[in-house]
Structures are given as structure tokens and as C-alpha cells.
Amino acid sequence: NAKKAGGNAFRVFDRAMLDAMAARHVLEEDLRAAISAQQFELHFQAQVDAAGHLVGAEALLRWRHPRDGLVMPGSFIPLAEETGLIVPIGNWVLEAACNQLRAWQARSEARHLTLAVNVSARQFYQEDFVDRVMSGISQAEIPPARLKIEITESLLLRDLLDARTKVGTLRDHGVRCAIDDFGTGYSSLSYLANLDVAELKIDRSFTSKLDGADNQKELAIVQAIASLGRRLGLEVCAEGVETYAQYEVLRAARCNLFQGYLFGKPVPVDDLMPALTDQA
Ligand code: C2E
Ligand code: MG
Ligand code: MG
Ligand code: MG
């Protein structure tokens, strides 16, 4: 207890706090520099259909740090969101995704693939977000239906009215939105009736328990989400499929898209296609 230990304990505490602040400051400066130094890259995780055929991918952001190596989004996205750096980073992601889709358009075996990008609240609620998406699409000259925008339930609830307009405008232009990590946020089923989303992505926390012995509850939840999605005319993607047994259960529940380590981890783009040519 700090009082009993006397002044030293306070100094130790101060020191730890200062260290943490310094580390945060370094990370922020590194992050700021990373954009202009072009240290970001996209990795791609396969999405397959019920027959196991590659139908698309999710773009997942990686930071090639000059000193620390490959940094995962969990380690820098929260700070990027806090500082607002997520906006330029997110714009880079959108542009890179559109360029990737353009490259796929030029190859007959890849032309059908969709690409999903994750979007943070801060980015989504920028006034020019929809314009950014549409100009990325027109500059890359890609069919809008190839791009998907992943948003979360908590993002939607921040400003449901604005979200509804943006999702609707994107849909009018042919761009589809998916609700990521579905079932884990502050779910309100009423927004499904009012938002023009095209897809639900069932969170990995449900998928991962499906092949366990005590899976009755997760099974019921997954089946309910899948049939709700189907009734609403939405695509339903199961995230985090790691075992064949999970895949079987999810197919029986009539999910129609599947993503997870069973089909491939997120990889650089050149590793996406060969992996799935073999698998299919
Ligand atoms: P998410 O959008 O839900 O992405 C799925 C995460 O689950 C990815 O982690 C992926 O590697 C991991 N995953 C996929 N399949 C499996 C599996 O079978 N088992 C397990 N254990 N994990 C699996 P990652 O790449 O570390 O990304 C974490 C989160 O960071 C993403 O969650 C997303 O919310 C965020 N993120 C990634 N890229 C971006 C981006 O460009 N912009 C923004 N705003 N957020 C991003
Ligand atoms: Mg996602
Ligand atoms: Mg997810
Ligand atoms: Mg997730």
C-alpha cells in the first residue's frame, strides 16, 4: 500500500506512469511516420462458400515496423483511433483495397473475388467517407459490388441516423456493408430492419465453441443468426472457422460464407490464390 511504503512508492508509481506515457508517445510518433514511410501493408484472409471455393477475402492491416517487425492491428489501431490517425490510415487501406481489386479484375481467375475492408467509427463518421469510398472505386475502375465495408454494432449505435444514411447511400451505389463481430456488441435487432446492410459476420466466439461437448447454446445462437439473416435476405459469414467439424455445423445451419484458419490465415496477396487453388 502506497501510504505505508512512503514516498518511494509514489516515485516508483510516477516512474511507471512516465514510462508508459513515453512508450505511448514513441508509438504515436512511429505511427505518424509510418504513413509517409509506407510501412503499412494488407494481408488477405480467404472467404469460401459452402463448397469450399474461394469467393473473396478480408483485408487485414499490418504494420511493417522497421525495428519491431510485423505489428498486428490490435497493438496500434486503438491508439490510431484515439489520435485520429486512423483516418489517414483507413483512407490508405481503402485505396490499397481498391487497387488490389483492380489487379484482380485483370485476371480471369480472380475477377469474381470480393474484398472486405474494416472501417473504424472515426473514419466512417467523417463527412466525406462515402465520397472517399466512391472515388476509390471509380479511380480503380472496379465494380462497386466487389468491395465490402465491415462495420461493427457499436459503430452503428454511435449515430444510427447518420449510419443509416451512409449505409443506404453506399448500397445505392452498389457497395455492400457487413456487420462484423455480430452478436457481441450492443445488439439491437431493430436496426436490422432499418439499415440496408447486406451481410452478418457471426463472431468467432460463437464459432469456436461449436465442436465442443457443451455447445448447445452456441449452436442455438448460430442457427438463430443464420436463419434470421436468411429471412432478411442477408449473407451470413461465419468467422473463425478452425476445424472441419465447425465448418460442417455452420454449413448445416446454412451460413453461406466461411472464414478462418481452416481455409487459411491472413497472408500476403501472392499466397492467397495458390493456397486455395490447392484446397478447392
Ligand atoms: P476482425 O475484422 O474481426 O478480423 C478477424 C480477426 O480474426 C483477424 O485478426 C484474423 O486474423 C483473426 N482470425 C481469423 N480467422 C481466425 C481463426 O480461425 N482463429 C483465430 N484465432 N483468429 C482468426 P487481426 O488481423 O489481428 O485483426 C484484428 C482486428 O483488427 C480485426 O478484427 C479488425 O477489427 C481490426 N482491423 C484489422 N484491419 C483493420 C483495418 O484496416 N482498419 C481497421 N479500422 N481495423 C482493422
Ligand atoms: Mg473484420
Ligand atoms: Mg470480425
Ligand atoms: Mg473480431
Coordinates of C-alpha atoms and ligand atoms in Angstrom, one line a residue:
N1 CA 0.0 0.0 0.0
A2 CA 1.4 3.3 -1.2
K3 CA 0.9 5.2 2.0
K4 CA 2.6 2.7 4.2
A5 CA 5.6 2.3 1.8
G6 CA 6.2 6.1 2.0
G7 CA 7.5 8.5 -0.7
N8 CA 9.4 5.9 -2.6
A9 CA 6.2 4.0 -3.7
F10 CA 4.9 7.2 -5.2
R11 CA 8.1 7.8 -7.1
V12 CA 8.0 4.2 -8.4
F13 CA 4.4 4.7 -9.5
D14 CA 5.3 8.0 -11.1
R15 CA 8.2 6.4 -12.9
A16 CA 6.0 3.6 -14.3
M17 CA 3.4 6.1 -15.5
L18 CA 6.0 8.2 -17.1
D19 CA 7.5 5.2 -18.9
A20 CA 4.1 4.2 -20.2
M21 CA 3.5 7.7 -21.4
A22 CA 6.8 7.8 -23.1
A23 CA 6.2 4.5 -24.8
R24 CA 2.8 5.7 -26.0
H25 CA 4.4 8.9 -27.3
V26 CA 7.0 6.9 -29.2
L27 CA 4.3 4.7 -30.7
E28 CA 2.3 7.7 -31.8
E29 CA 5.4 9.3 -33.4
D30 CA 6.2 6.0 -35.1
L31 CA 2.6 5.6 -36.3
R32 CA 2.6 9.1 -37.7
A33 CA 5.8 8.4 -39.6
A34 CA 4.6 5.1 -40.8
I35 CA 2.0 6.5 -43.2
S36 CA 4.5 8.6 -45.2
A37 CA 7.2 5.9 -44.9
Q38 CA 4.7 3.4 -46.4
Q39 CA 5.1 0.9 -43.7
F40 CA 1.5 -0.4 -43.9
E41 CA 0.5 -3.5 -45.8
L42 CA -2.6 -5.5 -46.3
H43 CA -2.8 -9.2 -45.6
F44 CA -5.7 -11.2 -47.0
Q45 CA -7.8 -13.9 -45.4
A46 CA -9.7 -16.3 -47.6
Q47 CA -13.5 -16.4 -47.6
V48 CA -15.0 -19.6 -49.1
D49 CA -18.5 -20.8 -49.9
A50 CA -20.3 -24.0 -48.8
A51 CA -18.4 -25.9 -51.5
G52 CA -15.1 -24.7 -50.3
H53 CA -14.5 -22.4 -53.3
L54 CA -12.7 -19.1 -52.8
V55 CA -15.2 -16.3 -53.2
G56 CA -13.4 -13.4 -51.6
A57 CA -11.1 -12.2 -48.9
E58 CA -10.9 -9.8 -45.9
A59 CA -8.2 -7.2 -46.0
L60 CA -6.4 -7.1 -42.6
L61 CA -3.9 -4.3 -41.8
R62 CA -0.3 -5.0 -40.8
W63 CA 2.4 -2.6 -39.9
R64 CA 5.9 -3.5 -41.1
H65 CA 7.8 -1.7 -38.3
P66 CA 11.5 -1.0 -39.1
R67 CA 12.6 -2.1 -35.6
D68 CA 9.7 -4.3 -34.2
G69 CA 8.8 -6.3 -37.3
L70 CA 5.3 -7.1 -38.3
V71 CA 2.9 -5.4 -35.9
M72 CA -0.7 -6.6 -35.6
P73 CA -3.7 -4.2 -35.6
G74 CA -4.6 -4.9 -32.0
S75 CA -1.3 -3.2 -31.0
F76 CA -1.8 0.0 -32.9
I77 CA -5.4 0.5 -34.0
P78 CA -6.7 1.7 -30.6
L79 CA -4.0 4.4 -30.4
A80 CA -4.7 5.3 -34.1
E81 CA -8.4 5.7 -33.2
E82 CA -7.6 7.8 -30.2
T83 CA -5.3 10.2 -32.0
G84 CA -7.4 10.4 -35.2
L85 CA -4.5 8.8 -37.2
I86 CA -7.0 6.1 -38.1
V87 CA -8.5 8.4 -40.7
P88 CA -5.4 8.7 -43.0
I89 CA -4.5 5.1 -42.2
G90 CA -8.1 4.0 -43.1
N91 CA -8.0 6.0 -46.3
W92 CA -4.8 4.3 -47.2
V93 CA -6.5 0.9 -46.6
L94 CA -9.4 1.8 -48.8
E95 CA -7.2 2.9 -51.6
A96 CA -5.0 -0.2 -51.3
A97 CA -8.0 -2.4 -51.3
C98 CA -9.4 -0.8 -54.4
N99 CA -6.0 -1.2 -56.2
Q100 CA -6.0 -4.9 -55.2
L101 CA -9.5 -5.3 -56.6
R102 CA -8.3 -3.6 -59.8
A103 CA -5.4 -6.1 -60.1
W104 CA -7.9 -9.0 -59.6
Q105 CA -10.1 -7.6 -62.3
A106 CA -7.3 -8.1 -64.7
R107 CA -7.0 -11.8 -64.0
S108 CA -9.9 -14.0 -65.2
E109 CA -9.4 -16.5 -62.3
A110 CA -9.6 -13.7 -59.7
R111 CA -12.2 -11.4 -61.3
H112 CA -15.1 -12.7 -59.2
L113 CA -13.4 -12.1 -55.8
T114 CA -14.9 -9.7 -53.3
L115 CA -12.7 -7.8 -50.8
A116 CA -13.9 -6.7 -47.4
V117 CA -12.2 -3.8 -45.5
N118 CA -12.6 -2.9 -41.9
V119 CA -13.6 0.6 -41.1
S120 CA -13.4 2.4 -37.7
A121 CA -16.1 4.6 -36.3
R122 CA -13.9 7.7 -36.6
Q123 CA -13.3 7.0 -40.3
F124 CA -16.9 6.1 -41.0
Y125 CA -18.3 9.2 -39.5
Q126 CA -16.1 11.6 -41.5
E127 CA -18.3 13.7 -43.6
D128 CA -16.6 12.6 -46.8
F129 CA -16.5 8.9 -46.0
V130 CA -18.9 7.8 -48.8
D131 CA -17.2 10.1 -51.3
R132 CA -13.8 8.6 -50.4
V133 CA -15.2 5.1 -51.0
M134 CA -16.8 6.0 -54.3
S135 CA -13.8 7.9 -55.6
G136 CA -11.5 4.9 -54.7
I137 CA -13.8 2.7 -56.7
S138 CA -14.1 5.0 -59.7
Q139 CA -10.3 5.7 -59.8
A140 CA -9.6 2.0 -59.7
E141 CA -12.4 1.4 -62.2
I142 CA -13.7 -1.6 -60.3
P143 CA -17.3 -2.9 -60.0
P144 CA -18.6 -1.5 -56.7
A145 CA -20.1 -4.8 -55.8
R146 CA -16.6 -6.3 -55.3
L147 CA -15.9 -4.0 -52.3
K148 CA -17.4 -4.7 -48.9
I149 CA -17.3 -2.4 -45.9
E150 CA -17.2 -4.1 -42.5
I151 CA -18.6 -2.1 -39.6
T152 CA -19.4 -3.1 -36.0
E153 CA -22.5 -2.9 -34.0
S154 CA -21.0 -0.3 -31.6
L155 CA -20.1 1.9 -34.6
L156 CA -23.7 1.8 -35.7
L157 CA -25.1 2.8 -32.4
R158 CA -22.9 5.9 -32.1
D159 CA -25.1 7.8 -34.6
L160 CA -27.8 5.5 -36.1
L161 CA -29.3 8.1 -38.3
D162 CA -26.0 9.1 -40.0
A163 CA -25.1 5.4 -40.2
R164 CA -28.4 4.6 -41.9
T165 CA -27.8 7.3 -44.5
K166 CA -24.3 6.3 -45.2
V167 CA -25.0 2.6 -45.4
G168 CA -28.0 3.3 -47.6
T169 CA -26.1 5.6 -49.9
L170 CA -23.3 3.1 -50.3
R171 CA -25.9 0.4 -51.1
D172 CA -27.5 2.7 -53.7
H173 CA -24.1 2.9 -55.3
G174 CA -23.7 -0.9 -55.2
V175 CA -21.3 -1.1 -52.2
R176 CA -22.4 -3.6 -49.6
C177 CA -21.9 -3.3 -45.8
A178 CA -21.4 -6.2 -43.4
I179 CA -21.8 -6.1 -39.6
D180 CA -18.6 -7.5 -38.2
D181 CA -18.4 -9.5 -34.9
F182 CA -22.2 -9.8 -35.0
G183 CA -23.7 -10.9 -31.7
T184 CA -21.0 -9.4 -29.4
G185 CA -21.8 -5.7 -29.5
Y186 CA -24.8 -3.9 -28.0
S187 CA -27.0 -5.8 -30.4
S188 CA -30.4 -4.3 -31.2
L189 CA -32.3 -6.3 -33.7
S190 CA -34.4 -3.2 -34.6
Y191 CA -31.5 -1.7 -36.6
L192 CA -31.5 -4.7 -38.9
A193 CA -35.0 -3.6 -40.0
N194 CA -33.8 -0.1 -40.7
L195 CA -30.3 -0.5 -42.1
D196 CA -29.5 -1.6 -45.6
V197 CA -26.7 -3.9 -44.6
A198 CA -26.0 -6.9 -46.8
E199 CA -24.2 -9.3 -44.5
L200 CA -23.8 -10.5 -41.0
K201 CA -20.5 -11.9 -39.8
I202 CA -21.0 -14.2 -36.9
D203 CA -18.3 -13.6 -34.3
R204 CA -15.6 -16.1 -33.7
S205 CA -16.5 -16.5 -30.1
F206 CA -19.6 -18.5 -31.2
T207 CA -17.9 -20.5 -33.9
S208 CA -15.0 -21.6 -31.7
K209 CA -17.3 -23.5 -29.3
L210 CA -19.4 -25.3 -31.9
D211 CA -17.4 -28.5 -31.9
G212 CA -17.1 -28.7 -28.1
A213 CA -19.1 -31.1 -26.0
D214 CA -21.1 -28.4 -24.3
N215 CA -22.1 -26.5 -27.4
Q216 CA -25.9 -26.3 -27.2
K217 CA -26.1 -22.6 -26.5
E218 CA -23.7 -21.5 -29.2
L219 CA -25.4 -23.9 -31.6
A220 CA -28.7 -22.3 -30.9
I221 CA -27.3 -18.8 -31.3
V222 CA -25.5 -19.6 -34.6
Q223 CA -28.6 -21.3 -36.0
A224 CA -30.8 -18.3 -35.0
I225 CA -28.4 -15.7 -36.5
A226 CA -28.2 -17.8 -39.7
S227 CA -31.9 -18.1 -40.1
L228 CA -32.6 -14.5 -39.2
G229 CA -30.0 -13.4 -41.8
R230 CA -31.6 -15.7 -44.4
R231 CA -35.1 -14.4 -43.7
L232 CA -33.8 -10.9 -44.1
G233 CA -32.1 -11.7 -47.4
L234 CA -28.6 -11.2 -45.9
E235 CA -25.5 -13.1 -46.5
V236 CA -24.2 -14.8 -43.3
C237 CA -20.5 -15.3 -42.9
A238 CA -19.1 -17.4 -40.1
E239 CA -15.8 -16.1 -38.7
G240 CA -13.0 -18.0 -37.1
V241 CA -13.7 -21.5 -38.5
E242 CA -10.8 -23.6 -37.4
T243 CA -12.0 -27.2 -37.6
Y244 CA -13.8 -29.2 -40.2
A245 CA -16.4 -30.1 -37.5
Q246 CA -17.2 -26.4 -37.1
Y247 CA -17.5 -26.0 -40.8
E248 CA -19.9 -28.9 -41.0
V249 CA -22.1 -27.5 -38.3
L250 CA -22.1 -24.0 -39.8
R251 CA -22.9 -25.4 -43.3
A252 CA -25.8 -27.3 -41.8
A253 CA -27.0 -24.1 -40.2
R254 CA -26.9 -22.6 -43.7
C255 CA -24.3 -19.9 -43.3
N256 CA -23.1 -19.1 -46.8
L257 CA -19.7 -17.7 -46.3
F258 CA -16.9 -19.1 -44.2
Q259 CA -13.6 -17.6 -43.0
G260 CA -11.0 -18.9 -40.6
Y261 CA -7.7 -20.7 -40.2
L262 CA -9.2 -23.9 -41.6
F263 CA -9.2 -22.2 -45.0
G264 CA -6.2 -20.1 -44.4
K265 CA -4.6 -17.5 -42.1
P266 CA -4.3 -13.9 -43.3
V267 CA -1.4 -13.9 -45.8
P268 CA 0.3 -11.6 -48.4
V269 CA -1.7 -11.4 -51.6
D270 CA 0.5 -13.8 -53.6
D271 CA -0.1 -16.5 -51.1
L272 CA -3.9 -16.2 -51.2
M273 CA -4.6 -17.8 -54.6
P274 CA -2.2 -20.8 -54.6
A275 CA -3.4 -21.9 -51.2
L276 CA -7.0 -22.0 -52.4
T277 CA -6.3 -23.5 -55.8
D278 CA -4.9 -26.5 -53.9
Q279 CA -7.7 -26.6 -51.4
A280 CA -10.6 -26.4 -53.9
Ligands
C2E1 P1 -11.8 -8.7 -37.4 O1 -12.2 -7.7 -38.5 O2 -12.9 -9.3 -36.7 O3 -10.8 -9.7 -38.2 C1 -10.7 -11.0 -37.8 C2 -9.6 -11.3 -36.9 O4 -9.6 -12.6 -36.5 C3 -8.2 -11.1 -37.6 O5 -7.2 -10.7 -36.7 C4 -7.9 -12.5 -38.1 O6 -6.5 -12.8 -38.3 C5 -8.5 -13.3 -36.9 N1 -8.9 -14.7 -37.3 C6 -9.4 -15.1 -38.5 N2 -9.7 -16.4 -38.5 C7 -9.3 -16.9 -37.3 C8 -9.3 -18.2 -36.7 O7 -9.8 -19.2 -37.3 N3 -8.9 -18.3 -35.5 C9 -8.4 -17.2 -34.7 N4 -8.0 -17.4 -33.5 N5 -8.4 -16.0 -35.3 C10 -8.8 -15.8 -36.5 P2 -6.3 -9.4 -36.9 O8 -5.8 -9.4 -38.3 O9 -5.3 -9.4 -35.8 O10 -7.2 -8.2 -36.8 C11 -7.9 -7.9 -35.6 C12 -8.9 -6.8 -35.7 O11 -8.2 -5.5 -36.1 C13 -9.9 -7.0 -36.8 O12 -10.9 -7.9 -36.4 C14 -10.4 -5.6 -37.1 O13 -11.3 -5.2 -36.1 C15 -9.1 -4.8 -36.8 N6 -8.6 -4.4 -38.1 C16 -7.8 -5.1 -39.0 N7 -7.5 -4.4 -40.1 C17 -8.1 -3.2 -40.0 C18 -8.2 -2.0 -40.8 O14 -7.6 -2.0 -41.9 N8 -8.9 -1.0 -40.3 C19 -9.5 -1.0 -39.0 N9 -10.2 0.1 -38.6 N10 -9.5 -2.1 -38.3 C20 -8.8 -3.2 -38.7
MG2 MG -13.5 -7.7 -40.0
MG3 MG -14.7 -10.0 -37.1
MG4 MG -13.2 -9.7 -34.4

